Each structure stands twice: as structure tokens, then as C-alpha cells.
PDB file of C-alpha atoms and ligand atoms in Angstrom:
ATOM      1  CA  UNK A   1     -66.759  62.419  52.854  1.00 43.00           C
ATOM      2  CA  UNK A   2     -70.009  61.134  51.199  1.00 47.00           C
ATOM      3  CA  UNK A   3     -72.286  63.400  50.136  1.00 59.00           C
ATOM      4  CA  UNK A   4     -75.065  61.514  50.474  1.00 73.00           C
ATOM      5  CA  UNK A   5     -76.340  62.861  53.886  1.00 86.00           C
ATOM      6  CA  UNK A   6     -77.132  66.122  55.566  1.00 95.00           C
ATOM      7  CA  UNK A   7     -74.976  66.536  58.729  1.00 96.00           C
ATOM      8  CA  UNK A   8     -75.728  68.935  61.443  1.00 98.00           C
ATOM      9  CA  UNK A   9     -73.448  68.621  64.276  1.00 98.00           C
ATOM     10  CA  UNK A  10     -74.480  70.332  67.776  1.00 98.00           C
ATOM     11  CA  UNK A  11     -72.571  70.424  70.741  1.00 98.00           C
ATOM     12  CA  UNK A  12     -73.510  68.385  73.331  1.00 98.00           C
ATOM     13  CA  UNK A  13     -76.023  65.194  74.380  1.00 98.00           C
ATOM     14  CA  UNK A  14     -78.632  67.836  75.604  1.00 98.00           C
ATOM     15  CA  UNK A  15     -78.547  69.936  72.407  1.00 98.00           C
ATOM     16  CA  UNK A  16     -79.020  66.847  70.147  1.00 98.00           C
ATOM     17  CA  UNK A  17     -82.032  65.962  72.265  1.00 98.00           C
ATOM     18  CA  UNK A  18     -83.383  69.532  71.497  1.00 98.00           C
ATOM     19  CA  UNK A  19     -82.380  69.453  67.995  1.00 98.00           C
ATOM     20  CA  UNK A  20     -83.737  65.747  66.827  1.00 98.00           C
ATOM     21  CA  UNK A  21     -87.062  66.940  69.040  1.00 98.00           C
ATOM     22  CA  UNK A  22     -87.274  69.618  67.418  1.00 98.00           C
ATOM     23  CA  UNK A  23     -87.022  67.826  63.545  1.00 98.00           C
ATOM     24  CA  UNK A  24     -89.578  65.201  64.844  1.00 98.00           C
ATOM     25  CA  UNK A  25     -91.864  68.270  65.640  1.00 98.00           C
ATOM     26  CA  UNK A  26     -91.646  69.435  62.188  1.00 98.00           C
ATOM     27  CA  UNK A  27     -91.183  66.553  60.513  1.00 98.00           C
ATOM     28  CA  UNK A  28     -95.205  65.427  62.159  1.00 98.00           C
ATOM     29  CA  UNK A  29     -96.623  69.045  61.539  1.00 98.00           C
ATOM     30  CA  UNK A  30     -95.841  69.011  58.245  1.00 98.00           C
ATOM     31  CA  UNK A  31     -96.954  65.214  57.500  1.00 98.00           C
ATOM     32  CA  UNK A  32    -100.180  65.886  59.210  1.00 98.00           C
ATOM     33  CA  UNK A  33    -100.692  69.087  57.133  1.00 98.00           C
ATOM     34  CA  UNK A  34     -99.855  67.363  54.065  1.00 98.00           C
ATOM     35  CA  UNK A  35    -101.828  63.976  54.577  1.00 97.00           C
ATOM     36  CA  UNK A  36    -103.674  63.901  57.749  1.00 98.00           C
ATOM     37  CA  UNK A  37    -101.432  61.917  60.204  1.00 98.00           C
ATOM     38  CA  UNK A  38     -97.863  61.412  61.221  1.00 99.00           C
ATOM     39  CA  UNK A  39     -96.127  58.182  61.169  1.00 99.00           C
ATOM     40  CA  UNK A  40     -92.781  57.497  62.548  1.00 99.00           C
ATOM     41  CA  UNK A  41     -90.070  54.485  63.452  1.00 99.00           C
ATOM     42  CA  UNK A  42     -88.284  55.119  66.881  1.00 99.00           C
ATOM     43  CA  UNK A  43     -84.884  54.049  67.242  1.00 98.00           C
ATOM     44  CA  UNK A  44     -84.372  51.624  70.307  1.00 98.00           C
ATOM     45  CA  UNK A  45     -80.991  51.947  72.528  1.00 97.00           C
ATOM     46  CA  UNK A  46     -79.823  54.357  74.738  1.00 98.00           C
ATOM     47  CA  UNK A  47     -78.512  57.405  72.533  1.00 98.00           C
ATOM     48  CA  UNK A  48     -82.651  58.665  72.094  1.00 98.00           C
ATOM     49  CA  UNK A  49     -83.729  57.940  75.230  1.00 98.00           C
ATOM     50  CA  UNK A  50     -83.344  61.777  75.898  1.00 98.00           C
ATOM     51  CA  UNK A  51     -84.708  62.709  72.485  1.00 98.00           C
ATOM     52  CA  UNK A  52     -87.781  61.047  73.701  1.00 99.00           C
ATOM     53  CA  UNK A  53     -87.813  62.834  77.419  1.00 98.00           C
ATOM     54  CA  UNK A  54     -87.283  66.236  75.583  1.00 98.00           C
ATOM     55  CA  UNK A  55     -90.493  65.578  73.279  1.00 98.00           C
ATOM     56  CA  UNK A  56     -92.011  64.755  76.504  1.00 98.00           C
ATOM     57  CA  UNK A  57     -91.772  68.262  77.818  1.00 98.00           C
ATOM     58  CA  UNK A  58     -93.066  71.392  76.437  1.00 98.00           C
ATOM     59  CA  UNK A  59     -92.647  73.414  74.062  1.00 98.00           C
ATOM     60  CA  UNK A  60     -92.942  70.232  71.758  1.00 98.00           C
ATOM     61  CA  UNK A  61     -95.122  67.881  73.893  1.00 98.00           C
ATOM     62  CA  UNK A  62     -97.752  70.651  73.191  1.00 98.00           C
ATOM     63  CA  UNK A  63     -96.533  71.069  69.509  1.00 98.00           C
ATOM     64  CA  UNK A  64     -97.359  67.482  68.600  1.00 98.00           C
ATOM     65  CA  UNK A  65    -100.525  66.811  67.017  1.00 98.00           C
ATOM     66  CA  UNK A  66    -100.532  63.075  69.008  1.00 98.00           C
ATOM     67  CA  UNK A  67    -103.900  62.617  68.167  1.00 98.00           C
ATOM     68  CA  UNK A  68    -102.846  62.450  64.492  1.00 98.00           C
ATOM     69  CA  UNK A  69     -99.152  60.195  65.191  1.00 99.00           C
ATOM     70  CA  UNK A  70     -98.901  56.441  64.585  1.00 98.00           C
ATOM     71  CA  UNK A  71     -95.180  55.273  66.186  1.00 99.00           C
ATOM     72  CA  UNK A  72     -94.046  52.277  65.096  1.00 99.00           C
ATOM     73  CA  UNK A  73     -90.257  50.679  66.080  1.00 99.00           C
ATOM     74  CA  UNK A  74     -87.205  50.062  63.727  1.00 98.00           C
ATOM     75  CA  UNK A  75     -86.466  47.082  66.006  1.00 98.00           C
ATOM     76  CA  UNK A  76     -87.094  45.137  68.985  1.00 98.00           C
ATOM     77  CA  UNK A  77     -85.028  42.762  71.135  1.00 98.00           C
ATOM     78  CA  UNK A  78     -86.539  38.811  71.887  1.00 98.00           C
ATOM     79  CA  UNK A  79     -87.853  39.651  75.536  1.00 98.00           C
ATOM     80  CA  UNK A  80     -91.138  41.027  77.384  1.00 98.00           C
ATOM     81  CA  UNK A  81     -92.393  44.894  77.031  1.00 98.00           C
ATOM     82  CA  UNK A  82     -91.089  45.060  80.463  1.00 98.00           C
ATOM     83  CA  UNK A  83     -87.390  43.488  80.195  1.00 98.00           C
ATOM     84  CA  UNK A  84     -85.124  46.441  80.773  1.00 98.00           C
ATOM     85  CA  UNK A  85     -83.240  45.744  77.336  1.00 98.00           C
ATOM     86  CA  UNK A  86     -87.078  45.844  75.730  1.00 98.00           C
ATOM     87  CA  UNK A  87     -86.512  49.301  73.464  1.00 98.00           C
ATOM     88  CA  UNK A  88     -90.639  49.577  73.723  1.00 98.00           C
ATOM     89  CA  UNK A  89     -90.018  49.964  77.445  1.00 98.00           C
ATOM     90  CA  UNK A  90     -87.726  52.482  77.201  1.00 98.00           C
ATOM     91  CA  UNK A  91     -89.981  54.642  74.827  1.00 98.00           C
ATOM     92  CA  UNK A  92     -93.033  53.716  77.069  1.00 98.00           C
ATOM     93  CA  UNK A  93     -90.864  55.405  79.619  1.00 98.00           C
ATOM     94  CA  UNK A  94     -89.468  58.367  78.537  1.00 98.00           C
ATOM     95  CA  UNK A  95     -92.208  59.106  76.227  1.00 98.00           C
ATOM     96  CA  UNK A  96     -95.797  57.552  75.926  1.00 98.00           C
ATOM     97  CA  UNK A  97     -96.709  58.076  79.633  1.00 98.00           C
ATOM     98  CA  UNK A  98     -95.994  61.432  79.156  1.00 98.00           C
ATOM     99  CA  UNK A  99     -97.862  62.683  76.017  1.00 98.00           C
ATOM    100  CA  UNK A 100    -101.584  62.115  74.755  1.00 98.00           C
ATOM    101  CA  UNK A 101    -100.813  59.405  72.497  1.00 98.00           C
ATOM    102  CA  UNK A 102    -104.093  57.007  71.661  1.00 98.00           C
ATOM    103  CA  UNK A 103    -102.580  53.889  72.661  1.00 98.00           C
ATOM    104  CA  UNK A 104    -103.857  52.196  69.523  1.00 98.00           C
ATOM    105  CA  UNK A 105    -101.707  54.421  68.171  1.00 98.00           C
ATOM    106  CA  UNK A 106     -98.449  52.887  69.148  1.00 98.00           C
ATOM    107  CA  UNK A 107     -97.694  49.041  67.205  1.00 98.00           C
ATOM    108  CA  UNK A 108     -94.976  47.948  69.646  1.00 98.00           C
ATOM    109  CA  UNK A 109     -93.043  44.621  68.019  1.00 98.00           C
ATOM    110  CA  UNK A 110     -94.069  41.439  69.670  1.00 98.00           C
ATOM    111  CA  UNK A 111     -90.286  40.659  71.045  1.00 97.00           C
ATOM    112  CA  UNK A 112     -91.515  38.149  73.318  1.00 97.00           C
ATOM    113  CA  UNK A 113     -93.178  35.826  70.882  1.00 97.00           C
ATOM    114  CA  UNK A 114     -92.330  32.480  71.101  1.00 96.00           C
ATOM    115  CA  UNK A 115     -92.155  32.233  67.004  1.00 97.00           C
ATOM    116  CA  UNK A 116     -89.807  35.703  65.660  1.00 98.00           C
ATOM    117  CA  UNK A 117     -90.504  34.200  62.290  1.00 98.00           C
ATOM    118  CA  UNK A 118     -94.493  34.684  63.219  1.00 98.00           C
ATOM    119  CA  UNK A 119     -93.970  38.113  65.192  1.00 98.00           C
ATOM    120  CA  UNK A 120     -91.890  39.465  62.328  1.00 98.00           C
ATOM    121  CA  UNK A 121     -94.439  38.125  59.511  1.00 98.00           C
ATOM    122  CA  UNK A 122     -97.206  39.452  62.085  1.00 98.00           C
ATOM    123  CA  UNK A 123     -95.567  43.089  62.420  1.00 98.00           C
ATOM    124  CA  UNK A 124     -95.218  43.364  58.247  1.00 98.00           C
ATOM    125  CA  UNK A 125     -99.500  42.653  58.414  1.00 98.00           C
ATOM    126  CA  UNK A 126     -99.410  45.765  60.802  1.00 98.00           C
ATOM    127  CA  UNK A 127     -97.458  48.033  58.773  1.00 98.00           C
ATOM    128  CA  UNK A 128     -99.373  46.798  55.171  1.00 98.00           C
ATOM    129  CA  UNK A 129    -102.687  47.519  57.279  1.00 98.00           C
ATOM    130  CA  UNK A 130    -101.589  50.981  59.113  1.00 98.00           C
ATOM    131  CA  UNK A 131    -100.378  52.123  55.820  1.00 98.00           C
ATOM    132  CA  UNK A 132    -102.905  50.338  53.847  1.00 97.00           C
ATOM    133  CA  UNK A 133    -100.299  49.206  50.980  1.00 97.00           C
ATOM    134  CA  UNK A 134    -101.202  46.900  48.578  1.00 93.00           C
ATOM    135  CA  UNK A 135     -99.038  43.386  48.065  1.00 90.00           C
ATOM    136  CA  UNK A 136     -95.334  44.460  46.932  1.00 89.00           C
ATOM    137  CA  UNK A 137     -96.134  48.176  47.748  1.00 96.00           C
ATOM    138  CA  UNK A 138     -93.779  49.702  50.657  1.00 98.00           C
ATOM    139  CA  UNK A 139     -94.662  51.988  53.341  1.00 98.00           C
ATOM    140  CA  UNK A 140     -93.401  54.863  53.337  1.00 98.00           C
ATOM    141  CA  UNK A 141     -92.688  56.367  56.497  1.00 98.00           C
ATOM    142  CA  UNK A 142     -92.549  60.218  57.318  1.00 98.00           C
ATOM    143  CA  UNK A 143     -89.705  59.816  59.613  1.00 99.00           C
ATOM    144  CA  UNK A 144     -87.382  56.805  60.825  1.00 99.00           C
ATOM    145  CA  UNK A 145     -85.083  57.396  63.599  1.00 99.00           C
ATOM    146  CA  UNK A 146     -81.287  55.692  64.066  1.00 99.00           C
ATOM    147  CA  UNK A 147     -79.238  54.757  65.648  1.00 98.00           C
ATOM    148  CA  UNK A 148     -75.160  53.812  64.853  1.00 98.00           C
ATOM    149  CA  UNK A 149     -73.337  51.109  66.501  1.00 98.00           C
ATOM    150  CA  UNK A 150     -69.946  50.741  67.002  1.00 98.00           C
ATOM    151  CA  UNK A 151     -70.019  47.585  64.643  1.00 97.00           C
ATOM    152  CA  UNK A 152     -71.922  50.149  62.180  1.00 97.00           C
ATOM    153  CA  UNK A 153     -75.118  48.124  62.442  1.00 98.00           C
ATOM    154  CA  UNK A 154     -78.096  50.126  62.567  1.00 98.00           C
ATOM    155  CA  UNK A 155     -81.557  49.256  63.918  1.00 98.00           C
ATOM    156  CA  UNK A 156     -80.419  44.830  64.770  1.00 98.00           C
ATOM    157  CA  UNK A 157     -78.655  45.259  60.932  1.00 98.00           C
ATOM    158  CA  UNK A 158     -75.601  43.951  61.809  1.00 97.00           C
ATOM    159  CA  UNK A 159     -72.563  43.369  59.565  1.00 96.00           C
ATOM    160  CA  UNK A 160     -72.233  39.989  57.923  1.00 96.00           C
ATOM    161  CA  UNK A 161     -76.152  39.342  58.692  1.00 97.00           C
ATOM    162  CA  UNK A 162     -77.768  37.758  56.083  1.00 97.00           C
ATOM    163  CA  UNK A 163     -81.063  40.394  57.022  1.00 98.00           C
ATOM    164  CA  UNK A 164     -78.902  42.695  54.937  1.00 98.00           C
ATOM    165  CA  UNK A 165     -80.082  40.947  51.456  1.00 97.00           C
ATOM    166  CA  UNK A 166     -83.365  41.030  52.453  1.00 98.00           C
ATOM    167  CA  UNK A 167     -85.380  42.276  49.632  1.00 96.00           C
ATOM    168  CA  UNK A 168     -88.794  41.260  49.943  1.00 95.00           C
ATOM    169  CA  UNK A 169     -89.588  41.090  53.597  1.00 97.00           C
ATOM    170  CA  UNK A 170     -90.047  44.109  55.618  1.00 98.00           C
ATOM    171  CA  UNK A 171     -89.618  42.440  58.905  1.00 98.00           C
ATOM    172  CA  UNK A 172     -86.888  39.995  59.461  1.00 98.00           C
ATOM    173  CA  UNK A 173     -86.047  37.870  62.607  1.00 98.00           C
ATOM    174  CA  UNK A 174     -82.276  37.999  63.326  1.00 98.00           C
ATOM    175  CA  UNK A 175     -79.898  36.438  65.657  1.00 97.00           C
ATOM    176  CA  UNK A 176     -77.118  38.920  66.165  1.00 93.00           C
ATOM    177  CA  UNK A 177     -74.157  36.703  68.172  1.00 91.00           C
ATOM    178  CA  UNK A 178     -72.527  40.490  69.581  1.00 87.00           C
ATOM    179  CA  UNK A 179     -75.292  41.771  70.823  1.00 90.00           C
ATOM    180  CA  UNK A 180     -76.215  41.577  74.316  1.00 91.00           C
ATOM    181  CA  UNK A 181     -79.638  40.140  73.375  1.00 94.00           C
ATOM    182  CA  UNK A 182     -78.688  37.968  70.249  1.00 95.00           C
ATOM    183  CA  UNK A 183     -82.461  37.565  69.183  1.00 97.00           C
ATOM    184  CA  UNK A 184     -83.880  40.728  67.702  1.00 98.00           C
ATOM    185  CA  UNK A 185     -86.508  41.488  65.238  1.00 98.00           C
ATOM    186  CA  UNK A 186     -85.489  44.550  62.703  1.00 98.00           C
ATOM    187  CA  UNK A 187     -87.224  46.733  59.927  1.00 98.00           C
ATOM    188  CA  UNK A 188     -85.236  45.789  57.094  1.00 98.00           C
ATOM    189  CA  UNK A 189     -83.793  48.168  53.543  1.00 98.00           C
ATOM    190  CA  UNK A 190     -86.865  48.064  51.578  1.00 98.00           C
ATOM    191  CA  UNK A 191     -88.443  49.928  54.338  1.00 98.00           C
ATOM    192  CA  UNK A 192     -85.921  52.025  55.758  1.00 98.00           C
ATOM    193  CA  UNK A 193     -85.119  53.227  52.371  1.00 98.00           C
ATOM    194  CA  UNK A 194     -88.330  53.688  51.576  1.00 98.00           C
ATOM    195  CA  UNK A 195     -88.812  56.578  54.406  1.00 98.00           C
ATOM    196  CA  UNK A 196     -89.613  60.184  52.941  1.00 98.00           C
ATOM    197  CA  UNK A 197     -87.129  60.960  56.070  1.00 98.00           C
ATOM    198  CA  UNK A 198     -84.247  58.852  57.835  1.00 98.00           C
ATOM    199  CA  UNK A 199     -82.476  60.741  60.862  1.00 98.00           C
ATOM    200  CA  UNK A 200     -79.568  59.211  62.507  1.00 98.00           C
ATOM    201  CA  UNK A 201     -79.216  60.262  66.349  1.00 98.00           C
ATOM    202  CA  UNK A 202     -75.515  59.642  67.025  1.00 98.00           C
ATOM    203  CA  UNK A 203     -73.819  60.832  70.453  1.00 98.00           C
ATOM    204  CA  UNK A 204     -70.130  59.842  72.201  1.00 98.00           C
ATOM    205  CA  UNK A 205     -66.699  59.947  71.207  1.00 98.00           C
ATOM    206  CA  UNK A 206     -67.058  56.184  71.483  1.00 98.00           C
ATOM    207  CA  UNK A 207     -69.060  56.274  68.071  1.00 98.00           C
ATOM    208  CA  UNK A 208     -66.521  58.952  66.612  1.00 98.00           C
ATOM    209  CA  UNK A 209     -64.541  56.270  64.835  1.00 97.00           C
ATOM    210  CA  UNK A 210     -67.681  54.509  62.882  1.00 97.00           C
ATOM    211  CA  UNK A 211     -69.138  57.617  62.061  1.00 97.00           C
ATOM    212  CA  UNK A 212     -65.843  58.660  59.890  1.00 95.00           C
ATOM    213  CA  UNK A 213     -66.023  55.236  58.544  1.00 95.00           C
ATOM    214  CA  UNK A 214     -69.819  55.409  57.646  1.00 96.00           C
ATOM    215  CA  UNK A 215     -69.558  59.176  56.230  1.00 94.00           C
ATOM    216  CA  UNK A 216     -66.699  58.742  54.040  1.00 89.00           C
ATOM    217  CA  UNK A 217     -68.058  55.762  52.623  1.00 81.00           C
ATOM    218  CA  UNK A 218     -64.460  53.363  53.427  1.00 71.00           C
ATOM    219  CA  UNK A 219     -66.612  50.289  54.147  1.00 73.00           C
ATOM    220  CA  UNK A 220     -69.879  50.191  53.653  1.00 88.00           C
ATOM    221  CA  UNK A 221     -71.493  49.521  56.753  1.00 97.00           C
ATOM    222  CA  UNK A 222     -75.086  48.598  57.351  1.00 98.00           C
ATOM    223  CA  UNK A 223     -75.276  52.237  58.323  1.00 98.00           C
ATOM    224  CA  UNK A 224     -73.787  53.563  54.830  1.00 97.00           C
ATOM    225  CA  UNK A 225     -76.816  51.551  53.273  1.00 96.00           C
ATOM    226  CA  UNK A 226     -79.533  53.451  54.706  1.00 97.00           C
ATOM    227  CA  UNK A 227     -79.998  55.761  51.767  1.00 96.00           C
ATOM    228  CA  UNK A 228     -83.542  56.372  51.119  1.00 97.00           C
ATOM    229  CA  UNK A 229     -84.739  56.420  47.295  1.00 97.00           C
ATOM    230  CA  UNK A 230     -86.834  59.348  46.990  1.00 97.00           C
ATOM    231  CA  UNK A 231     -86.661  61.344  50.635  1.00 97.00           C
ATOM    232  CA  UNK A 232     -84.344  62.960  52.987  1.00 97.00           C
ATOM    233  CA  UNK A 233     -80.897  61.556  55.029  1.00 98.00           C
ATOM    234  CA  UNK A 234     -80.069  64.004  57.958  1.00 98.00           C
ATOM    235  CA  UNK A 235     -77.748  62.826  60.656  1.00 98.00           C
ATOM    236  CA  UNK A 236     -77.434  64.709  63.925  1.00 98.00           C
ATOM    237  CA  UNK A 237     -74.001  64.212  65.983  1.00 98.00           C
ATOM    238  CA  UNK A 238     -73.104  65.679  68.717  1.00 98.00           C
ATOM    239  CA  UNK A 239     -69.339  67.219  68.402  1.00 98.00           C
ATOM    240  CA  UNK A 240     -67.601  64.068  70.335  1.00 98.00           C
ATOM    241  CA  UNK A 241     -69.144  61.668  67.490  1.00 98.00           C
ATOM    242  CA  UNK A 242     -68.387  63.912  65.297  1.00 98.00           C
ATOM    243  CA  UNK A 243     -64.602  64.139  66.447  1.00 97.00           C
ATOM    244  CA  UNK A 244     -62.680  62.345  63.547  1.00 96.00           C
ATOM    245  CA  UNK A 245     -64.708  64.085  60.567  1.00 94.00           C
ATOM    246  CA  UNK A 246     -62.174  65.401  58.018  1.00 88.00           C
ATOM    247  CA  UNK A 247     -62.413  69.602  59.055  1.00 79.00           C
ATOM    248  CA  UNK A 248     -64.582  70.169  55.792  1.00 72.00           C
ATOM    249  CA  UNK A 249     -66.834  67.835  56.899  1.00 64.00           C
ATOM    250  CA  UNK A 250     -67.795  69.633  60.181  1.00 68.00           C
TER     251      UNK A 250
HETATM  252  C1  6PG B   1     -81.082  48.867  69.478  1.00 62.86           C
HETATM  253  C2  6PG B   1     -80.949  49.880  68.373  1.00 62.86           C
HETATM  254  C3  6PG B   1     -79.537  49.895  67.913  1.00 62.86           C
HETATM  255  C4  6PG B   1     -78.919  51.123  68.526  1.00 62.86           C
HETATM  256  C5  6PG B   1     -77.417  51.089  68.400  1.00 62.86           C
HETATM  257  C6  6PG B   1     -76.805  52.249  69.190  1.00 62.86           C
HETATM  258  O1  6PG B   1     -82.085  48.158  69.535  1.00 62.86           O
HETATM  259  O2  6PG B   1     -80.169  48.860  70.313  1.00 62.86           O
HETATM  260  O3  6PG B   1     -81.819  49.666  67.373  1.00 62.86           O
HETATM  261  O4  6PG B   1     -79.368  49.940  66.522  1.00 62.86           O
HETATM  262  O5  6PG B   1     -79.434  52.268  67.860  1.00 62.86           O
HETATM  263  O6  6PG B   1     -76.979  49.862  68.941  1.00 62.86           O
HETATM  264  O7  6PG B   1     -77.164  52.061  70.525  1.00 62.86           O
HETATM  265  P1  6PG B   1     -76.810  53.161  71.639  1.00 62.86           P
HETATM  266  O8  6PG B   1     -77.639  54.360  71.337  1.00 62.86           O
HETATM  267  O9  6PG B   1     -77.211  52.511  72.947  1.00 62.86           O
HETATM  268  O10 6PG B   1     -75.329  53.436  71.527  1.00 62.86           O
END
């Protein structure tokens, strides 16, 4: 099995809510002692949906310095803030009604945007200006959250797509034929791999089979190419996606 990842496998749906919370608590408290403010890329989907609800709740809702957290997304899917396949309403759900974020705070994706070419081009302006990079210069994000499909996409990175060259761009547009809403707009390598900390949140025996595939490196799957340069790779299973892991590797 690759060892280019931290694994930490926990038992059950509820316990990998508690644990991821519990990483994203640290992960900000540390940011925002280091340099002032906490910025993170939620995962979209339905494996963190209770992630978010447990960060909702104390002891972590109180732990979270949300005065001092910027949340950005890893992707969005082409429809309104309100569609129920919109990942921003899912997180405005579970989380951001709940907790004392400053809405300014929170740079959705514009999924609904007539133009993805202009919403994607518009989002990398938002990220240069949040993290006030220069032209070429990456941002580097304290945390980015995962997800896997069953494909091994990640975030809308789906195998064969040609957003998986992308180089330059930090944003790309994408229409992925499999998924249920083909038009999607995704962070792309540069950034991801740019992250000081990428978590993958992976839950189900369904996912059991591409996790093996993506930890022991047999294809490499959009997934297997999230390796960030100079910062940390943890992924969390719970023990069904973690099911067909060589012994050693559990
Ligand atoms: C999305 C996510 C996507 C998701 C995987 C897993 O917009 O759907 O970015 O990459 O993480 O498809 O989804 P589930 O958690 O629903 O299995």
C-alpha cells in the first residue's frame, strides 16, 4: 500500500464525523495561532454532510474561532444555491446556519452562472484576492476536505477529464457525462496540492473497492493524485471503506 498518506480508520459513520470535526478544529486553531485566520475547502456530496452537523454542535462549534475562518468549496455542481444537488446548500444546511460564521466569510462557487468558463475564471479572482497571491503564486490552503468516488474522482476530477492536465488554472469548468449533474465547476491539482493539509472523508463498503485501488497505488486515480507538495495527506475511513485494505494496512 502507498505510503504516501496517513490513514486513520474509525469505526463507524458517526465516529468519522467526530474524528474529521475534530482535525478541522485543530487544523483552524492552529492556522489562526500561526497566521491570524483559518481557511478551508469543504468537500461537497453526501459522505460530510455529518462532519459538518457535528462541527455544528458543541464541543467544537464553540472551539472554532469563526470569526477568524474563510470556507471556500473544492467544487460546485451547474445549478442554484438552492437546488438540492447544490453542495453550498448542503453546507448552508448542516453548517453555516448553525455557527457564527461572517457571511462574507463564506465564497460559495457561482454554479448557476450562465458562463462556467466566467464563474470558474471569476472564483480563481476570489481565491488570488482572499489569499492575496500574486500572478502564478498558489494559495495555499490550511485544510481541503475530500471526498472519493466510486469512479475515484475526487472533488468533479473525474477519470479521463481533460481538468486533470490542468496546470495553470485553478478553477476549471467540467462536464462530467456520469455524474448526475454533468456540469460542475472543480478546484483543480495546482491547488489541491498546494494545501498545507488534504483530508479525505471516505465512508461505506460501497467505496471499499476504490479505496484499495487508490491506496495501493494500482491505477492512479484522480484520487491517487492528490498529493500535496510541501503539507500533510490524512485520510479518515470508516472500517466498511476500509474493508479490502491489505491487514498491514489497517
Ligand atoms: C461532489 C463531491 C464529490 C464527492 C464524491 C463522493 O460534489 O459530489 O465533490 O467528489 O466527494 O462524489 O460523494 P459521496 O460522499 O456522496 O459518496
Amino acid at each position: 500500500m502507498g505510503s504516501f498518506a496517513d490513514l486513520t480508520i474509525v469505526g463507524d459513520p458517526a465516529a468519522l464525523a467526530e474524528t474529521a470535526a475534530h482535525a478541522i478544529v485543530d487544523a483552524a486553531t492552529q492556522a489562526v495561532a500561526a497566521r491570524g485566520r483559518f481557511t478551508i475547502a469543504l468537500a461537497g456530496g453526501a459522505t460530510p454532510r455529518a462532519t459538518y452537523g457535528r462541527l455544528a454542535l458543541p464541543p467544537f462549534r464553540d472551539r472554532m474561532p469563526w470569526e477568524r475562518t474563510w470556507i471556500f468549496f473544492g467544487d460546485e455542481r451547474g445549478v442554484s444555491p438552492d437546488h438540492p444537488e447544490s453542495n453550498y446548500r448542503m453546507v448552508r444546511e448542516a453548517l453555516l446556519e448553525k455557527v457564527p460564521i461572517p457571511p462574507a466569510h463564506v465564497l460559495r462557487i457561482r454554479g448557476e452562472a450562465e458562463d462556467p468558463e466566467v464563474a470558474a475564471a471569476a472564483y480563481a479572482r476570489t481565491l488570488a484576492e482572499v489569499f492575496e497571491t500574486r500572478r502564478g503564486e498558489l494559495p495555499r490552503f490550511d485544510l481541503i476536505l475530500l471526498g472519493l468516488g466510486i469512479d475515484g474522482h475526487t472533488a468533479s476530477l473525474f477519470p479521463g477529464s481533460p481538468a486533470l492536465k490542468e496546470v495553470f488554472r485553478m478553477v476549471a469548468a467540467v462536464h462530467a457525462a456520469a455524474a448526475a449533474v454533468p456540469q460542475r465547476l472543480t478546484l483543480t491539482f495546482p491547488v489541491l496540492n498546494a494545501a498545507a493539509y488534504v483530508v479525505f472523508l471516505v465512508s461505506g463498503i460501497e467505496k471499499a473497492k476504490v479505496v484499495r485501488a487508490v491506496l495501493s497505488e494500482q491505477a492512479m486515480l484522480p484520487a491517487g493524485m492528490v498529493r500535496p507538495t510541501d503539507g500533510r495527506l490524512l485520510w479518515i475511513l470508516d472500517r466498511a471503506a476500509a474493508s479490502s485494505l491489505p491487514a498491514e494496512g489497517r
